[in-house]
PDB file of C-alpha atoms in Angstrom:
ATOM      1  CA  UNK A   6     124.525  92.607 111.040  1.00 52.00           C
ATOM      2  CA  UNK A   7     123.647  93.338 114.844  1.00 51.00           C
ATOM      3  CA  UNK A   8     127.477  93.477 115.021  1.00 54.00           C
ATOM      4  CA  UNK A   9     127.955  96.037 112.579  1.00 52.00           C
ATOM      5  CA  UNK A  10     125.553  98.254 113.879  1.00 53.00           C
ATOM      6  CA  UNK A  11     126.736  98.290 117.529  1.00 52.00           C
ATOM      7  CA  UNK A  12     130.018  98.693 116.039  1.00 54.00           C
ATOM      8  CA  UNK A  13     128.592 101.605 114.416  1.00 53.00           C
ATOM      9  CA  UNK A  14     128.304 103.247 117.911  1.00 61.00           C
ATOM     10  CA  UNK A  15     125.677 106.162 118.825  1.00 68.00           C
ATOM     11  CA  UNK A  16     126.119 108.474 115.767  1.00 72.00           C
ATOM     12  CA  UNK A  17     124.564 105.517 113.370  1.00 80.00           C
ATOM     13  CA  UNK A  18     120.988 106.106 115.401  1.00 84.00           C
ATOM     14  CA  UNK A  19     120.053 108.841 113.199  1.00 87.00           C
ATOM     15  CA  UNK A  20     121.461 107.526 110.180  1.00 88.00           C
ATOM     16  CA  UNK A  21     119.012 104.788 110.947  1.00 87.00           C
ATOM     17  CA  UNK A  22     115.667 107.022 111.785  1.00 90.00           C
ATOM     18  CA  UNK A  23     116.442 108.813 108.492  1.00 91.00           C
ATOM     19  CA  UNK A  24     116.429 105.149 106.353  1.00 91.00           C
ATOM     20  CA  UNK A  25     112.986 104.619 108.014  1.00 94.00           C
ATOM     21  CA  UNK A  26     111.895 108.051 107.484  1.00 95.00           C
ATOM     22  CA  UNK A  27     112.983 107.684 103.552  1.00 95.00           C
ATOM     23  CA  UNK A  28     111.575 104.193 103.278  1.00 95.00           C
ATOM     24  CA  UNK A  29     108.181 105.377 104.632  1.00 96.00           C
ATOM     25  CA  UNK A  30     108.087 108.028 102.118  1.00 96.00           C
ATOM     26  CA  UNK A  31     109.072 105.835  99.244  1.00 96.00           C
ATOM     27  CA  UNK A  32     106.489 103.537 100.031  1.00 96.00           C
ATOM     28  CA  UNK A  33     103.483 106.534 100.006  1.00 95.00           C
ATOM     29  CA  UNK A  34     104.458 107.536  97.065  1.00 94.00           C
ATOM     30  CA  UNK A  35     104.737 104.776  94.973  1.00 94.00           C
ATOM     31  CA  UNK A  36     100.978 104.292  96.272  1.00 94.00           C
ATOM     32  CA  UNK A  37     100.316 107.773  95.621  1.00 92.00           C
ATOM     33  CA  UNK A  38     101.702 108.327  92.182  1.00 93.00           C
ATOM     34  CA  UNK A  39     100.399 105.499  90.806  1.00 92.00           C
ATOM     35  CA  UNK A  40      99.316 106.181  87.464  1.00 91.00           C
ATOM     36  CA  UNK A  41      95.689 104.953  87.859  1.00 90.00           C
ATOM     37  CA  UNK A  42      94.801 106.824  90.756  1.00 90.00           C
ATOM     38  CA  UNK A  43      96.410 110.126  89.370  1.00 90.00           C
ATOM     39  CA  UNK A  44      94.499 109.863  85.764  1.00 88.00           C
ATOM     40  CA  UNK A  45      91.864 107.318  86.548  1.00 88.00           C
ATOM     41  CA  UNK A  46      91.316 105.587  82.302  1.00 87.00           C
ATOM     42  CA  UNK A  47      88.588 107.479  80.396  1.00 86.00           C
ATOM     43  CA  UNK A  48      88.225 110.008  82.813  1.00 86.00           C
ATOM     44  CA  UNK A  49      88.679 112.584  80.452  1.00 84.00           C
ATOM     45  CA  UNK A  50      86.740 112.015  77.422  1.00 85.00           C
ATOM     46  CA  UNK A  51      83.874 111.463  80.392  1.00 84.00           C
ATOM     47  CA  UNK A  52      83.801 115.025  81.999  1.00 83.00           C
ATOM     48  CA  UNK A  53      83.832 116.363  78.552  1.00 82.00           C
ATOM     49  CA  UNK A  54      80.700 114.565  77.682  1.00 81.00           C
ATOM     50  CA  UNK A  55      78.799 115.706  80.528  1.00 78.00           C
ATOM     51  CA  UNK A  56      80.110 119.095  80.362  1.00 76.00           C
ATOM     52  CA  UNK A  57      78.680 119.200  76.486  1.00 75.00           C
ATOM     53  CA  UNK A  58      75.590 117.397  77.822  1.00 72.00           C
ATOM     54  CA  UNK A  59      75.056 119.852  80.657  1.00 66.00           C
ATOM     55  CA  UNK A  60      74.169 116.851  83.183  1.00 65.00           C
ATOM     56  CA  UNK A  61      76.399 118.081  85.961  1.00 70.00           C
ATOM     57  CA  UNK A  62      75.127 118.628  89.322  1.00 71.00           C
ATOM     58  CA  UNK A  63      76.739 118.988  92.942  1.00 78.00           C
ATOM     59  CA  UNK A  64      77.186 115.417  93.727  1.00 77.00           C
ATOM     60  CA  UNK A  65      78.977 114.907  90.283  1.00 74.00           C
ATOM     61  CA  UNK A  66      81.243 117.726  91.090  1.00 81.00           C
ATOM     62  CA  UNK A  67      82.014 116.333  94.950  1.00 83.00           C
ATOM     63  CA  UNK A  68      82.476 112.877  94.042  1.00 83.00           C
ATOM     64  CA  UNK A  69      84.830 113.923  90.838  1.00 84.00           C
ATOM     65  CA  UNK A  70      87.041 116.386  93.639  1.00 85.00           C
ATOM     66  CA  UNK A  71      87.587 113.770  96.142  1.00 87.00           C
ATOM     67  CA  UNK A  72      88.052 110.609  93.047  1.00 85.00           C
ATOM     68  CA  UNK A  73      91.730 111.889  91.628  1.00 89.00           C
ATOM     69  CA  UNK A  74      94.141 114.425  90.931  1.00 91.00           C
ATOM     70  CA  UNK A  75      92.827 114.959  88.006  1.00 90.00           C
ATOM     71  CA  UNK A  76      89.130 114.946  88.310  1.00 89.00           C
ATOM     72  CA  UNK A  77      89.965 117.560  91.374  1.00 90.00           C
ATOM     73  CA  UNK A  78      91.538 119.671  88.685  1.00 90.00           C
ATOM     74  CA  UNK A  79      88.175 118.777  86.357  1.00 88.00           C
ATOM     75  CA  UNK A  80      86.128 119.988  89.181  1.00 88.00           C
ATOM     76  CA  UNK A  81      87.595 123.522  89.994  1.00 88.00           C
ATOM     77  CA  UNK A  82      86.893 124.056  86.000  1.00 86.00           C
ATOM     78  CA  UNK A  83      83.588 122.775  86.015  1.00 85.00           C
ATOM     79  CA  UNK A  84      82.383 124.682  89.059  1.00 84.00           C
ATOM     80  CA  UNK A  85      82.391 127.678  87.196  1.00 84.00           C
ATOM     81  CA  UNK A  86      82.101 126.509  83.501  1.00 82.00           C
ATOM     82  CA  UNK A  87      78.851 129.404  82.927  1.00 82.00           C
ATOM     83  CA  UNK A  88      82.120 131.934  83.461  1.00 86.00           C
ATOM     84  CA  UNK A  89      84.011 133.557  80.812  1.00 86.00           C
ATOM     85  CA  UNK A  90      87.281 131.571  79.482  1.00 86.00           C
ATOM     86  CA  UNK A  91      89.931 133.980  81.400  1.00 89.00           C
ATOM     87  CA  UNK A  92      88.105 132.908  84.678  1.00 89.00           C
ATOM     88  CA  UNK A  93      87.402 129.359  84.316  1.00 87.00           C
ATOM     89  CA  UNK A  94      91.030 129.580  83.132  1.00 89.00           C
ATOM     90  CA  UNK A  95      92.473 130.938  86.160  1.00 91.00           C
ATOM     91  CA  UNK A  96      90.264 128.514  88.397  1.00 90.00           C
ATOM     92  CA  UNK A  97      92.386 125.725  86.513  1.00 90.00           C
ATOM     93  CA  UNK A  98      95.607 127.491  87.626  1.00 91.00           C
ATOM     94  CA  UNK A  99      94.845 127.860  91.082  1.00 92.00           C
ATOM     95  CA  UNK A 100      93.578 124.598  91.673  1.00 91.00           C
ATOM     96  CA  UNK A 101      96.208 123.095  89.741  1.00 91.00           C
ATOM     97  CA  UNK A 102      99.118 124.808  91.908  1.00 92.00           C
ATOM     98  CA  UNK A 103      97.414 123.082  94.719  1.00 92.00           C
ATOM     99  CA  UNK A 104      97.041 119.765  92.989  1.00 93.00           C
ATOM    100  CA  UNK A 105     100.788 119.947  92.037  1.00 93.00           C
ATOM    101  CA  UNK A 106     101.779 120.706  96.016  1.00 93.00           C
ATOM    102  CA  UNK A 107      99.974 117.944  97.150  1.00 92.00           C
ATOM    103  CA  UNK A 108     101.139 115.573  94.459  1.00 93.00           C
ATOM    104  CA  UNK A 109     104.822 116.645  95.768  1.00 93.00           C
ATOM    105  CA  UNK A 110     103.989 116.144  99.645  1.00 91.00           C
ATOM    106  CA  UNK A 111     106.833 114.416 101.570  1.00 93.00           C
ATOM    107  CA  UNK A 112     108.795 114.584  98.871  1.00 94.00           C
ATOM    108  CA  UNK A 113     111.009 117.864 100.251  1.00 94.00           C
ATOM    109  CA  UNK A 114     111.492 115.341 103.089  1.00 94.00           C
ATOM    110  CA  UNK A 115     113.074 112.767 100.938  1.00 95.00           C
ATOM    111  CA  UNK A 116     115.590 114.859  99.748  1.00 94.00           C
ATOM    112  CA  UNK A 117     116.764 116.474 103.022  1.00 94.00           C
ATOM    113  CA  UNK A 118     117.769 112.536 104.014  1.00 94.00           C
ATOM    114  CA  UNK A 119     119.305 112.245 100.801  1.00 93.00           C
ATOM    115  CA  UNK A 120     121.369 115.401 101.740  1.00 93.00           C
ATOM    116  CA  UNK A 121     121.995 114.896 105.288  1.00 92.00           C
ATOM    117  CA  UNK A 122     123.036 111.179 104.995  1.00 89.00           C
ATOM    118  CA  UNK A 123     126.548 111.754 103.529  1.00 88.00           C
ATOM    119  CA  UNK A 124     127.139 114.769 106.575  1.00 89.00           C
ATOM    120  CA  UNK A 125     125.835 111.854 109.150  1.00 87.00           C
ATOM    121  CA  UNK A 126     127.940 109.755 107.826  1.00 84.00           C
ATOM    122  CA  UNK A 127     130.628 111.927 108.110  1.00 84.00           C
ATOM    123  CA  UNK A 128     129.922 112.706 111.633  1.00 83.00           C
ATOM    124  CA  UNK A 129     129.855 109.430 112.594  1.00 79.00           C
ATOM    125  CA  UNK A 130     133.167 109.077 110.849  1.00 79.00           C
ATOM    126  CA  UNK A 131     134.678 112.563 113.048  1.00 80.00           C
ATOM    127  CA  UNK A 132     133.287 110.532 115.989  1.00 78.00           C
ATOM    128  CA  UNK A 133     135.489 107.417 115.122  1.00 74.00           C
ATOM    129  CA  UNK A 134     138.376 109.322 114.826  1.00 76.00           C
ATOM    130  CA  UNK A 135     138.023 111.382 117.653  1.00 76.00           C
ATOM    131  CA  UNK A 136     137.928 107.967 119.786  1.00 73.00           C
ATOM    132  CA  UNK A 137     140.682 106.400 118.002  1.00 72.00           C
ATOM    133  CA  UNK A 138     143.156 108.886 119.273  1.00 74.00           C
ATOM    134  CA  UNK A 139     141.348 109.063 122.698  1.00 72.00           C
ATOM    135  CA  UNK A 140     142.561 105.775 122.726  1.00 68.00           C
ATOM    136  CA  UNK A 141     146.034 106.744 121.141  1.00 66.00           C
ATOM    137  CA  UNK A 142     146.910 109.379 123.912  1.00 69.00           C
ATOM    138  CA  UNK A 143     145.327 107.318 126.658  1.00 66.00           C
ATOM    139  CA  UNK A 144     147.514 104.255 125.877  1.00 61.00           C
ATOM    140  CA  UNK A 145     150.027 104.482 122.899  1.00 59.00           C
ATOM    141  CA  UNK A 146     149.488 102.673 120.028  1.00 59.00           C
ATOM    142  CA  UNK A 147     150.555  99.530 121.292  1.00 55.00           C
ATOM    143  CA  UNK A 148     147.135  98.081 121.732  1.00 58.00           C
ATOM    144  CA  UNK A 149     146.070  98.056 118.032  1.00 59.00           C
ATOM    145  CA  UNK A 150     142.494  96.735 118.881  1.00 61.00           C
ATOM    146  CA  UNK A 151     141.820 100.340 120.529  1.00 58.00           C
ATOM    147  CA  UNK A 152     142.557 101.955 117.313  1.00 59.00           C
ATOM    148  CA  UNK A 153     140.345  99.241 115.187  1.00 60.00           C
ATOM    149  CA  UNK A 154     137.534 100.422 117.213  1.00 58.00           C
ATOM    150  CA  UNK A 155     137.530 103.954 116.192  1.00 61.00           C
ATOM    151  CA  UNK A 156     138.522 102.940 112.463  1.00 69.00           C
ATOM    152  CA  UNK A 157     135.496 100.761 111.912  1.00 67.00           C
ATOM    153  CA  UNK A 158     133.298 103.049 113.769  1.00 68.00           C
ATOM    154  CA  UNK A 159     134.221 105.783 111.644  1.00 71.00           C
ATOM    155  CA  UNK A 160     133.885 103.461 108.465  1.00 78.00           C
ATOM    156  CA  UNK A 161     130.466 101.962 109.183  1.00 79.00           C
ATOM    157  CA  UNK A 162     128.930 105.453 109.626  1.00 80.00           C
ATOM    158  CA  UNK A 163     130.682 106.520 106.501  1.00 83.00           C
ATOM    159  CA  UNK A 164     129.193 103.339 104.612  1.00 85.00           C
ATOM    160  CA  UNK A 165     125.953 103.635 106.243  1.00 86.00           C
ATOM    161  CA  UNK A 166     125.621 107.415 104.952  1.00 87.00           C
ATOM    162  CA  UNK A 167     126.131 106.428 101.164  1.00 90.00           C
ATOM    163  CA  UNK A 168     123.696 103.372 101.698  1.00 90.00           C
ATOM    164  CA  UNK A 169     121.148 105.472 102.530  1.00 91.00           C
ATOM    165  CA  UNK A 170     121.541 108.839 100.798  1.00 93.00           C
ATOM    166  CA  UNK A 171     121.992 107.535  97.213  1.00 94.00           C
ATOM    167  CA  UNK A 172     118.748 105.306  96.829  1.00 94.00           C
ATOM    168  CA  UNK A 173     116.886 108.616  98.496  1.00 95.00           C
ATOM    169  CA  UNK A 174     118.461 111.059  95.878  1.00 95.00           C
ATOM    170  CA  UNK A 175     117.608 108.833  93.021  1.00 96.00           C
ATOM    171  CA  UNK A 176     114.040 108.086  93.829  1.00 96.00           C
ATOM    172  CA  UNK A 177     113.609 111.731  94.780  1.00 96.00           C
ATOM    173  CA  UNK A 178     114.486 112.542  91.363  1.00 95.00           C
ATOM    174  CA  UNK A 179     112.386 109.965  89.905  1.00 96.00           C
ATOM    175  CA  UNK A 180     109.169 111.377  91.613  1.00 96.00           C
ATOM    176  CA  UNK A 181     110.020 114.537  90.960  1.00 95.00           C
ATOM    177  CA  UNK A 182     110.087 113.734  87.378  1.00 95.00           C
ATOM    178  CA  UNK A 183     107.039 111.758  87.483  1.00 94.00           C
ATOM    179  CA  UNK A 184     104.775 114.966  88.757  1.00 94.00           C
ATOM    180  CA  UNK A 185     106.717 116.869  85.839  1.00 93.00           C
ATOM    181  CA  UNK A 186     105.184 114.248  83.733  1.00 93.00           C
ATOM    182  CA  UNK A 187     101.795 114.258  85.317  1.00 93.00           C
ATOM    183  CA  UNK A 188     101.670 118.260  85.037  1.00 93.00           C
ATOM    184  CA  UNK A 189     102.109 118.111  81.165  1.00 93.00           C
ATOM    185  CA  UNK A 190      99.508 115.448  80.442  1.00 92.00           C
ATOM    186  CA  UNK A 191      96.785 117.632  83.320  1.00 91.00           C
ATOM    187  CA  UNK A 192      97.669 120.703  81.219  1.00 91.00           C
ATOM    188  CA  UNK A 193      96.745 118.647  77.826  1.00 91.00           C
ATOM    189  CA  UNK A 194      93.655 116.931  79.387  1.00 89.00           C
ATOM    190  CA  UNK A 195      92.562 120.691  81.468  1.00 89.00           C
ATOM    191  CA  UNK A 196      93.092 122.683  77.913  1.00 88.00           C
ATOM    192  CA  UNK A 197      90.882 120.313  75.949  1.00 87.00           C
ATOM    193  CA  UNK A 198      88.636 120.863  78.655  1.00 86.00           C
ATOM    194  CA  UNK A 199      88.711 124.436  78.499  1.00 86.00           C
ATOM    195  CA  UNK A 200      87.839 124.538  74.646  1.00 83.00           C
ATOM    196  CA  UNK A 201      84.665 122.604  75.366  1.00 81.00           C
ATOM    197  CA  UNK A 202      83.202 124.734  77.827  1.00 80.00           C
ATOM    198  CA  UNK A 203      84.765 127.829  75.892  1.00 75.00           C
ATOM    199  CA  UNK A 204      82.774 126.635  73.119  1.00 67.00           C
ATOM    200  CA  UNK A 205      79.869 128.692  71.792  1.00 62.00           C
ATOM    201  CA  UNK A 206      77.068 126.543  71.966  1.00 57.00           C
ATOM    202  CA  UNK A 207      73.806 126.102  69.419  1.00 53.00           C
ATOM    203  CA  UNK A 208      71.547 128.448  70.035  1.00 49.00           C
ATOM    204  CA  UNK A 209      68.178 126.318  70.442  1.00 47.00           C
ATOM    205  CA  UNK A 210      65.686 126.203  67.563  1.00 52.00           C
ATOM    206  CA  UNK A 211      62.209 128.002  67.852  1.00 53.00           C
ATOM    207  CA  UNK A 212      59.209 125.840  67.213  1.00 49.00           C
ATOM    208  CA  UNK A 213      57.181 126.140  64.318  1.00 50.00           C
ATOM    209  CA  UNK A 214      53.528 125.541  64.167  1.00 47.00           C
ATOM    210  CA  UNK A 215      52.305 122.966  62.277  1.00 49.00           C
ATOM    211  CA  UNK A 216      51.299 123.507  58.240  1.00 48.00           C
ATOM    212  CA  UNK A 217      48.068 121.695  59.459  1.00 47.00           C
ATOM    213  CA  UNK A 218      47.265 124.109  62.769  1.00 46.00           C
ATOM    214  CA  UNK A 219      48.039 127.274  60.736  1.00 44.00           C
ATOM    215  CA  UNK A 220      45.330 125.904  58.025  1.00 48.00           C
ATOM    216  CA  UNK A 221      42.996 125.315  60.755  1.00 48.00           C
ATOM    217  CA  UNK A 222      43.010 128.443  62.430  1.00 49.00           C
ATOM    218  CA  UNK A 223      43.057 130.450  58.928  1.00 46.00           C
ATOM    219  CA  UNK A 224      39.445 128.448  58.312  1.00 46.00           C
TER     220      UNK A 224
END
């Protein structure tokens, strides 16, 4: 394998940095993404009972921001749930947009290896040429191990390219599809949300006094 890569000559170093770089990313992501740290189980159904119970206060609010995705998105709503619909609505867009961006971090980066790789590869393969007929016009052709350099120079970069550009187009698609995913189900679980607190509630009932205080005070 050491081989290979020296045979690969200078133009493979980047092709390299950008596997790492991709690799690194994957890794994050898949930690990321998970689905129990994006919608944490029960979550939901939770906030809505303590937004119809009204037991909400500023350490329920902090603690739900910094727990998930989702309870971040639960938070900007319920931060200004005494609001009219239209604004607690537009709270839920904002934060969301930023929810979605950070939910999609690195993930730009994955796909500019996944387009790069192949015009690395092919670099590395102009390079490989290039020396081969160096070698050509320096000494003829009749030294055929000259011309095998250049060749499998040119061929590793190619190969190395592919290798590392296809994985990091797929799986940027796949997490790109996954937030898709996640959006839908936030917009499901932020709507119900939005009903609750949109709501009217009971008003409260007035006390009554008592049949046997009235009949007191009357004697």
């Amino acid at each position: 394998m050491l081989e290979i890569l020296l045979a690969g000559g200078w133009a493979l170093l980047p092709i390299l940095i950008c596997s790492f770089v991709a690799l690194a990313i994957v890794l994050e992501r898949f930690w990321a993404l998970r689905r129990a740290a994006v919608f944490p189980p029960g979550l939901g159904a939770e906030v809505r009972e303590w937004a119809r119970s009204a037991s909400l206060d500023n350490a329920h609010l902090q603690a739900l921001e910094k727990g998930s995705p989702l309870g971040e998105l639960f938070a900007g709503a319920l931060a200004v749930r005494d609001r009219p619909r239209e604004i607690i609505k537009e709270r839920i867009e904002d934060t969301g947009r930023h929810v979605v961006h950070r939910m999609e971090r690195y993930l730009n980066t994955l796909g500019t290896v996944a387009l790069i790789g192949p015009l690395l590869g092919l670099l590395g393969t102009v390079i490989g040429l290039i020396r081969m007929f160096l070698s050509v016009m320096a000494g003829g052709i009749g030294d055929p191990t000259k011309m095998a350099g250049g060749i499998g120079e040119a061929l590793i970069c190619t190969a190395f390219g592919l290798v590392v550009s296809i994985p990091a187009y797929v799986l940027h698609r796949y997490f790109r599809s996954k937030v898709g995913g996640y959006v839908v189900q936030m917009e499901k679980e932020a709507t119900a949300l939005l009903d609750d607190l949109s709501a009217p509630r009971p008003a409260p009932r007035r006390r009554t006094a008592a049949p046997e205080a009235a009949t007191s005070q009357a004697g």
